[in-house]
Amino acid sequence: MIREEIEKRIKAKKKFVAVYADLDNFKAFNDKYGIGAGDFVIKLTAQVLREAVKKGAPGDFLGHEGGDDFFLLTTPEKAEAVTGHVCAEFDRLIKDCYPAEDLARGYMVSKDREGNAKQFPIMTISLAGLTNAVRELASYAEVTNICAEVKKKAKVTSHEAGKSSFVLDKRSGESRG
């Protein structure tokens, strides 16, 4: 469905912003608090994204890629309102998912992928955006590949700021190399 919607907009030459949403530190949270808590966070994220799409333009789209990955499509004019809502609401609501002692510390202790105990900040959501308003986009594959690049920057931005963030790739096609 996500691919079809993106390709439909590309073919129709509609201006859009594709936003890839990914939860930061979700695996550590899920590992520590359990699948039920992780499922609750996925549902909470979907709820926040659904509310945000209502602040967008008619015809905005939300899709769940799987796990903690979501895609939404909006217009360039509505992108800031939509993503601003997602970041603010996610940061406000996620706090209810943690015990008070973890919130007071600002982190939880869980195991990393190698099984070592590590501190993980309170979960944030990183939003990586790409628009065809500044460059032509040819395919779903191109959109997802560029969003994957931008996601790395969004995750660094969220980590450094200590809150959810939206990073929009504004490069023209020529500057990509």
XYZ file of N, CA and C in Angstrom:
531
model
N 0.816 -1.199 0.000
C 0.000 0.000 0.000
C 0.863 1.267 0.000
N 1.931 1.274 0.801
C 2.796 2.457 0.872
C 3.436 2.697 -0.492
N 3.993 1.644 -1.061
C 4.629 1.762 -2.371
C 3.632 2.250 -3.424
N 2.461 1.663 -3.426
C 1.443 2.055 -4.408
C 1.086 3.532 -4.267
N 0.927 3.994 -3.042
C 0.535 5.385 -2.809
C 1.638 6.345 -3.255
N 2.886 6.021 -2.938
C 4.000 6.877 -3.351
C 4.108 6.901 -4.871
N 4.054 5.742 -5.501
C 4.173 5.687 -6.964
C 3.005 6.382 -7.657
N 1.815 6.292 -7.068
C 0.648 6.986 -7.625
C 0.881 8.500 -7.605
N 1.424 9.008 -6.507
C 1.680 10.453 -6.409
C 2.804 10.890 -7.349
N 3.826 10.069 -7.480
C 4.911 10.394 -8.410
C 4.366 10.455 -9.836
N 3.598 9.447 -10.223
C 3.048 9.384 -11.584
C 2.121 10.568 -11.872
N 1.343 10.977 -10.868
C 0.408 12.098 -11.034
C 1.108 13.456 -10.916
N 2.422 13.434 -10.604
C 3.219 14.651 -10.432
C 2.651 15.550 -9.329
N 2.106 14.909 -8.283
C 1.614 15.643 -7.122
C 2.795 15.958 -6.207
N 2.835 17.167 -5.703
C 3.880 17.547 -4.745
C 3.540 16.935 -3.394
N 4.518 16.279 -2.789
C 4.294 15.636 -1.495
C 5.568 15.643 -0.663
N 5.384 15.378 0.620
C 6.489 15.118 1.534
C 6.258 13.709 2.064
N 7.235 12.839 1.858
C 7.203 11.495 2.426
C 7.955 11.558 3.746
N 7.345 11.054 4.800
C 7.957 11.085 6.131
C 8.068 9.658 6.643
N 9.299 9.237 6.872
C 9.574 7.918 7.434
C 9.725 8.107 8.937
N 8.932 7.391 9.718
C 8.946 7.516 11.179
C 9.532 6.255 11.791
N 10.486 6.443 12.698
C 11.152 5.320 13.349
C 11.356 5.654 14.822
N 11.070 4.689 15.691
C 11.247 4.901 17.121
C 12.694 4.653 17.524
N 13.220 5.545 18.344
C 14.589 5.443 18.844
C 14.582 4.721 20.183
N 15.411 3.703 20.315
C 15.553 2.903 21.532
C 14.352 1.998 21.791
N 13.584 1.703 20.737
C 12.418 0.835 20.907
C 12.821 -0.588 21.290
N 13.832 -1.133 20.645
C 14.230 -2.517 20.928
C 14.616 -2.684 22.393
N 15.397 -1.756 22.924
C 15.797 -1.838 24.334
C 14.571 -1.763 25.245
N 13.630 -0.880 24.918
C 12.386 -0.755 25.689
C 11.610 -2.061 25.652
N 11.423 -2.598 24.454
C 10.684 -3.840 24.265
C 11.352 -4.995 25.008
N 12.676 -5.059 24.952
C 13.404 -6.122 25.636
C 13.248 -6.018 27.149
N 13.295 -4.802 27.679
C 13.225 -4.630 29.131
C 11.805 -4.784 29.665
N 10.834 -4.150 29.030
C 9.480 -4.101 29.578
C 8.532 -5.137 28.987
N 8.952 -5.813 27.930
C 8.152 -6.895 27.375
C 7.377 -6.519 26.129
N 6.928 -7.555 25.440
C 6.228 -7.394 24.171
C 4.919 -6.626 24.348
N 4.229 -6.848 25.445
C 2.973 -6.135 25.686
C 3.192 -4.636 25.766
N 4.240 -4.223 26.478
C 4.568 -2.796 26.583
C 4.997 -2.266 25.217
N 5.761 -3.064 24.488
C 6.184 -2.660 23.148
C 5.001 -2.510 22.203
N 4.060 -3.438 22.270
C 2.853 -3.338 21.443
C 2.060 -2.081 21.778
N 1.993 -1.761 23.080
C 1.283 -0.545 23.496
C 1.931 0.687 22.862
N 3.265 0.720 22.829
C 3.973 1.866 22.246
C 3.724 1.943 20.738
N 3.683 0.811 20.057
C 3.380 0.807 18.619
C 1.981 1.381 18.384
N 1.018 0.954 19.181
C -0.355 1.465 19.048
C -0.412 2.953 19.383
N 0.312 3.376 20.402
C 0.373 4.787 20.772
C 0.950 5.605 19.619
N 2.002 5.100 19.005
C 2.627 5.781 17.867
C 1.642 5.909 16.711
N 0.930 4.832 16.414
C -0.073 4.867 15.340
C -1.154 5.904 15.653
N -1.576 5.969 16.906
C -2.597 6.946 17.312
C -2.093 8.375 17.106
N -0.860 8.645 17.528
C -0.277 9.986 17.362
C -0.170 10.336 15.879
N 0.266 9.391 15.069
C 0.393 9.633 13.630
C -0.971 9.856 12.977
N -1.981 9.084 13.393
C -3.339 9.275 12.845
C -3.859 10.672 13.177
N -3.647 11.113 14.416
C -4.073 12.462 14.819
C -3.347 13.516 13.986
N -2.061 13.298 13.749
C -1.266 14.268 12.988
C -1.753 14.380 11.544
N -2.104 13.252 10.948
C -2.576 13.260 9.565
C -3.848 14.099 9.449
N -4.663 14.119 10.493
C -5.881 14.944 10.484
C -5.543 16.430 10.409
N -4.338 16.814 10.835
C -3.894 18.208 10.769
C -3.301 18.533 9.401
N -3.191 17.514 8.574
C -2.622 17.676 7.239
C -3.656 18.081 6.216
N -3.386 17.705 5.007
C -4.256 18.041 3.880
C -5.189 16.868 3.574
N -6.330 17.146 2.935
C -7.183 16.042 2.500
C -6.369 15.098 1.609
N -6.528 13.815 1.832
C -5.795 12.840 1.031
C -4.447 12.443 1.607
N -4.066 13.004 2.767
C -2.828 12.563 3.406
C -2.933 11.068 3.705
N -1.797 10.413 3.789
C -1.745 8.956 3.868
C -0.852 8.531 5.026
N -1.265 7.465 5.719
C -0.462 6.864 6.776
C -0.390 5.374 6.544
N 0.813 4.817 6.582
C 1.003 3.384 6.431
C 1.959 2.850 7.476
N 1.730 1.601 7.886
C 2.601 0.922 8.853
C 3.452 -0.075 8.084
N 4.754 0.197 8.046
C 5.657 -0.669 7.299
C 5.914 -1.971 8.050
N 5.746 -1.936 9.357
C 5.995 -3.095 10.209
C 6.838 -2.677 11.392
N 6.725 -3.429 12.476
C 7.498 -3.109 13.673
C 7.247 -1.686 14.121
N 8.330 -0.941 14.300
C 8.209 0.453 14.753
C 8.426 1.440 13.601
N 8.198 0.987 12.388
C 8.402 1.826 11.203
C 7.075 2.189 10.548
N 6.904 3.495 10.313
C 5.696 4.023 9.687
C 6.092 4.975 8.568
N 5.173 5.177 7.618
C 5.350 6.149 6.543
C 4.112 7.014 6.506
N 4.303 8.324 6.376
C 3.151 9.171 6.111
C 3.476 10.087 4.958
N 2.430 10.453 4.246
C 2.554 11.353 3.099
C 1.643 12.536 3.334
N 2.191 13.730 3.153
C 1.428 14.953 3.296
C 1.875 15.916 2.210
N 1.374 17.120 2.261
C 1.768 18.138 1.289
C 2.913 18.966 1.855
N 3.712 19.601 0.990
C 4.788 20.460 1.498
C 4.269 21.554 2.434
N 3.058 22.053 2.173
C 2.505 23.128 2.995
C 2.114 22.656 4.396
N 1.795 21.401 4.546
C 1.314 20.871 5.827
C 2.376 20.075 6.592
N 3.535 19.874 5.998
C 4.547 18.999 6.606
C 4.968 19.458 8.007
N 5.204 20.745 8.189
C 5.646 21.226 9.508
C 4.566 21.029 10.567
N 3.305 21.312 10.228
C 2.212 21.130 11.199
C 2.071 19.658 11.580
N 2.133 18.790 10.585
C 1.970 17.356 10.828
C 3.127 16.818 11.665
N 4.354 17.100 11.255
C 5.507 16.548 11.971
C 5.693 17.209 13.331
N 5.364 18.482 13.442
C 5.440 19.152 14.741
C 4.502 18.514 15.743
N 3.301 18.173 15.284
C 2.333 17.498 16.147
C 2.869 16.131 16.579
N 3.408 15.373 15.638
C 3.928 14.043 15.968
C 5.009 14.149 17.043
N 5.971 15.012 16.833
C 7.085 15.124 17.786
C 6.603 15.550 19.172
N 5.780 16.584 19.238
C 5.322 17.098 20.530
C 4.451 16.077 21.264
N 3.510 15.484 20.560
C 2.604 14.527 21.203
C 3.316 13.242 21.599
N 4.204 12.757 20.751
C 4.929 11.540 21.106
C 5.754 11.787 22.366
N 6.492 12.895 22.398
C 7.322 13.188 23.568
C 6.483 13.341 24.832
N 5.294 13.895 24.704
C 4.415 14.069 25.871
C 3.861 12.728 26.349
N 3.389 11.897 25.413
C 2.697 10.663 25.774
C 3.628 9.508 26.137
N 4.824 9.474 25.573
C 5.719 8.332 25.828
C 6.138 8.267 27.288
N 6.134 9.398 27.951
C 6.539 9.427 29.368
C 5.655 8.535 30.228
N 4.395 8.365 29.847
C 3.483 7.512 30.608
C 3.838 6.031 30.480
N 4.724 5.688 29.577
C 5.095 4.289 29.341
C 6.284 3.838 30.187
N 6.894 4.757 30.914
C 8.084 4.454 31.711
C 7.788 4.557 33.203
N 8.468 3.751 34.005
C 8.361 3.916 35.459
C 8.960 5.271 35.891
N 8.474 5.807 36.988
C 8.904 7.119 37.477
C 10.418 7.187 37.679
N 11.022 6.117 38.160
C 12.472 6.159 38.417
C 13.279 6.305 37.124
N 12.834 5.685 36.042
C 13.523 5.843 34.757
C 13.350 7.261 34.224
N 12.151 7.803 34.359
C 11.912 9.185 33.913
C 12.769 10.163 34.704
N 12.864 9.961 36.020
C 13.655 10.866 36.865
C 15.128 10.842 36.453
N 15.633 9.659 36.099
C 17.026 9.535 35.658
C 17.205 10.042 34.234
N 16.147 9.944 33.425
C 16.231 10.325 32.027
C 16.701 9.195 31.132
N 16.778 8.005 31.673
C 17.187 6.837 30.900
C 16.754 5.571 31.613
N 16.825 4.473 30.880
C 16.602 3.150 31.458
C 17.847 2.320 31.207
N 18.000 1.275 31.961
C 19.114 0.360 31.751
C 18.535 -0.917 31.151
N 19.089 -1.303 30.020
C 18.668 -2.519 29.338
C 19.898 -3.121 28.662
N 19.700 -4.183 27.931
C 20.832 -4.818 27.251
C 20.894 -4.372 25.806
N 22.126 -4.153 25.319
C 22.312 -3.812 23.914
C 22.286 -5.097 23.086
N 22.520 -4.964 21.806
C 22.431 -6.115 20.902
C 23.472 -7.196 21.193
N 24.529 -6.814 21.903
C 25.558 -7.793 22.276
C 25.294 -8.394 23.652
N 24.215 -7.963 24.323
C 23.873 -8.510 25.635
C 24.501 -7.771 26.805
N 25.124 -6.627 26.558
C 25.746 -5.848 27.627
C 24.773 -4.828 28.191
N 24.811 -4.635 29.514
C 23.960 -3.623 30.153
C 24.406 -2.243 29.673
N 23.430 -1.411 29.339
C 23.717 -0.092 28.782
C 22.589 0.859 29.136
N 22.903 2.142 29.196
C 21.893 3.166 29.430
C 21.273 3.566 28.087
N 19.950 3.608 28.055
C 19.219 4.023 26.861
C 18.322 5.200 27.228
N 18.429 6.306 26.495
C 17.569 7.457 26.773
C 16.090 7.096 26.611
N 15.244 7.934 27.192
C 13.801 7.788 27.014
C 13.518 7.829 25.505
N 12.617 6.975 25.075
C 12.323 6.821 23.655
C 11.893 8.145 23.009
N 12.345 8.330 21.779
C 11.928 9.451 20.942
C 11.511 8.887 19.591
N 10.936 9.743 18.771
C 10.596 9.343 17.406
C 11.394 10.237 16.459
N 12.048 9.620 15.505
C 12.808 10.352 14.491
C 12.034 10.297 13.185
N 11.831 11.475 12.615
C 11.081 11.600 11.371
C 12.027 12.071 10.272
N 12.133 11.281 9.219
C 13.002 11.603 8.088
C 12.114 11.940 6.899
N 12.255 13.153 6.391
C 11.386 13.603 5.316
C 12.110 13.850 4.013
N 11.362 13.707 2.944
C 11.856 13.922 1.590
C 10.706 14.497 0.779
N 11.010 15.483 -0.043
C 9.955 16.075 -0.859
C 10.354 16.127 -2.326
N 9.348 16.037 -3.173
C 9.583 16.214 -4.600
C 9.336 17.667 -5.017
N 9.237 18.561 -4.041
C 9.072 19.988 -4.344
C 10.403 20.619 -4.774
N 11.528 19.983 -4.420
C 12.846 20.538 -4.776
C 13.618 19.660 -5.759
N 13.115 18.490 -6.033
C 13.745 17.583 -6.998
C 12.731 16.565 -7.472
N 12.961 16.069 -8.649
C 12.090 15.030 -9.185
C 12.442 13.701 -8.533
N 11.431 12.956 -8.192
C 11.622 11.616 -7.644
C 11.029 10.628 -8.633
N 11.751 9.525 -8.882
C 11.342 8.614 -9.941
C 10.625 7.360 -9.459
N 10.853 6.958 -8.198
C 10.303 5.674 -7.776
C 10.208 5.569 -6.253
N 9.445 4.593 -5.842
C 9.342 4.246 -4.418
C 10.726 3.879 -3.874
N 11.490 3.114 -4.620
C 12.825 2.705 -4.172
C 13.707 3.923 -3.909
N 13.651 4.908 -4.784
C 14.439 6.126 -4.581
C 13.989 6.839 -3.304
N 12.690 6.939 -3.101
C 12.163 7.601 -1.895
C 12.646 6.882 -0.644
N 12.520 5.568 -0.604
C 12.915 4.835 0.602
C 14.424 4.868 0.820
N 15.210 4.827 -0.247
C 16.668 4.896 -0.090
C 17.104 6.241 0.475
N 16.531 7.324 -0.022
C 16.900 8.651 0.483
C 16.384 8.825 1.912
N 15.176 8.350 2.185
C 14.660 8.439 3.557
C 15.548 7.670 4.537
N 16.102 6.541 4.108
C 17.009 5.780 4.972
C 18.261 6.602 5.295
N 18.769 7.359 4.316
C 19.915 8.243 4.558
C 19.541 9.338 5.565
N 18.404 9.962 5.333
C 17.963 11.082 6.166
C 17.637 10.604 7.577
N 17.162 9.359 7.703
C 16.842 8.797 9.020
C 18.061 8.817 9.937
N 19.230 8.551 9.397
C 20.456 8.578 10.208
C 20.658 9.957 10.813
N 20.463 11.010 10.016
C 20.593 12.386 10.499
C 19.507 12.696 11.525
N 18.291 12.249 11.267
C 17.183 12.497 12.197
C 17.450 11.833 13.544
N 17.992 10.622 13.538
C 18.291 9.930 14.789
C 19.375 10.665 15.579
N 20.392 11.157 14.890
C 21.444 11.945 15.570
C 20.840 13.215 16.152
N 19.994 13.878 15.380
C 19.351 15.113 15.836
C 18.490 14.845 17.068
N 17.688 13.786 17.059
C 16.852 13.439 18.217
C 17.715 13.129 19.427
N 18.776 12.360 19.222
C 19.654 11.988 20.327
C 20.318 13.230 20.938
N 20.854 14.088 20.084
C 21.536 15.286 20.579
C 20.574 16.247 21.278
N 19.355 16.370 20.769
C 18.370 17.289 21.349
C 17.666 16.685 22.568
N 17.691 15.359 22.672
C 16.982 14.702 23.759
C 15.476 14.750 23.582
N 15.038 14.933 22.351
C 13.601 14.958 22.045
C 13.403 14.542 20.594
N 12.177 14.246 20.268
C 11.845 13.812 18.907
C 12.140 14.921 17.911
N 12.464 14.522 16.669
C 12.822 15.529 15.675
C 12.365 15.122 14.277
N 12.286 16.145 13.423
C 11.975 15.977 12.012
C 13.106 16.600 11.212
N 13.685 15.828 10.307
C 14.721 16.330 9.406
C 14.202 16.150 7.984
N 14.132 17.250 7.259
C 13.677 17.237 5.872
C 14.877 17.399 4.952
N 15.039 16.459 4.041
C 16.106 16.538 3.044
C 15.715 17.579 2.006
N 16.504 18.629 1.921
C 16.188 19.717 0.984
C 17.160 19.759 -0.191
N 17.982 18.722 -0.321
C 18.933 18.683 -1.432
C 18.198 18.553 -2.752
N 18.719 19.207 -3.755
C 18.184 19.002 -5.102
C 18.821 17.728 -5.637
N 18.268 17.175 -6.647
C 18.798 15.939 -7.225
C 20.228 16.063 -7.689
N 20.631 17.252 -8.147
C 21.987 17.464 -8.655
C 23.029 17.388 -7.538
N 22.665 17.814 -6.319
C 23.654 17.870 -5.240
C 23.895 16.525 -4.577
N 23.125 15.526 -4.961
C 23.256 14.216 -4.347
C 24.502 13.475 -4.824
N 24.868 13.654 -6.054
C 26.068 13.017 -6.569
C 25.945 11.600 -6.897
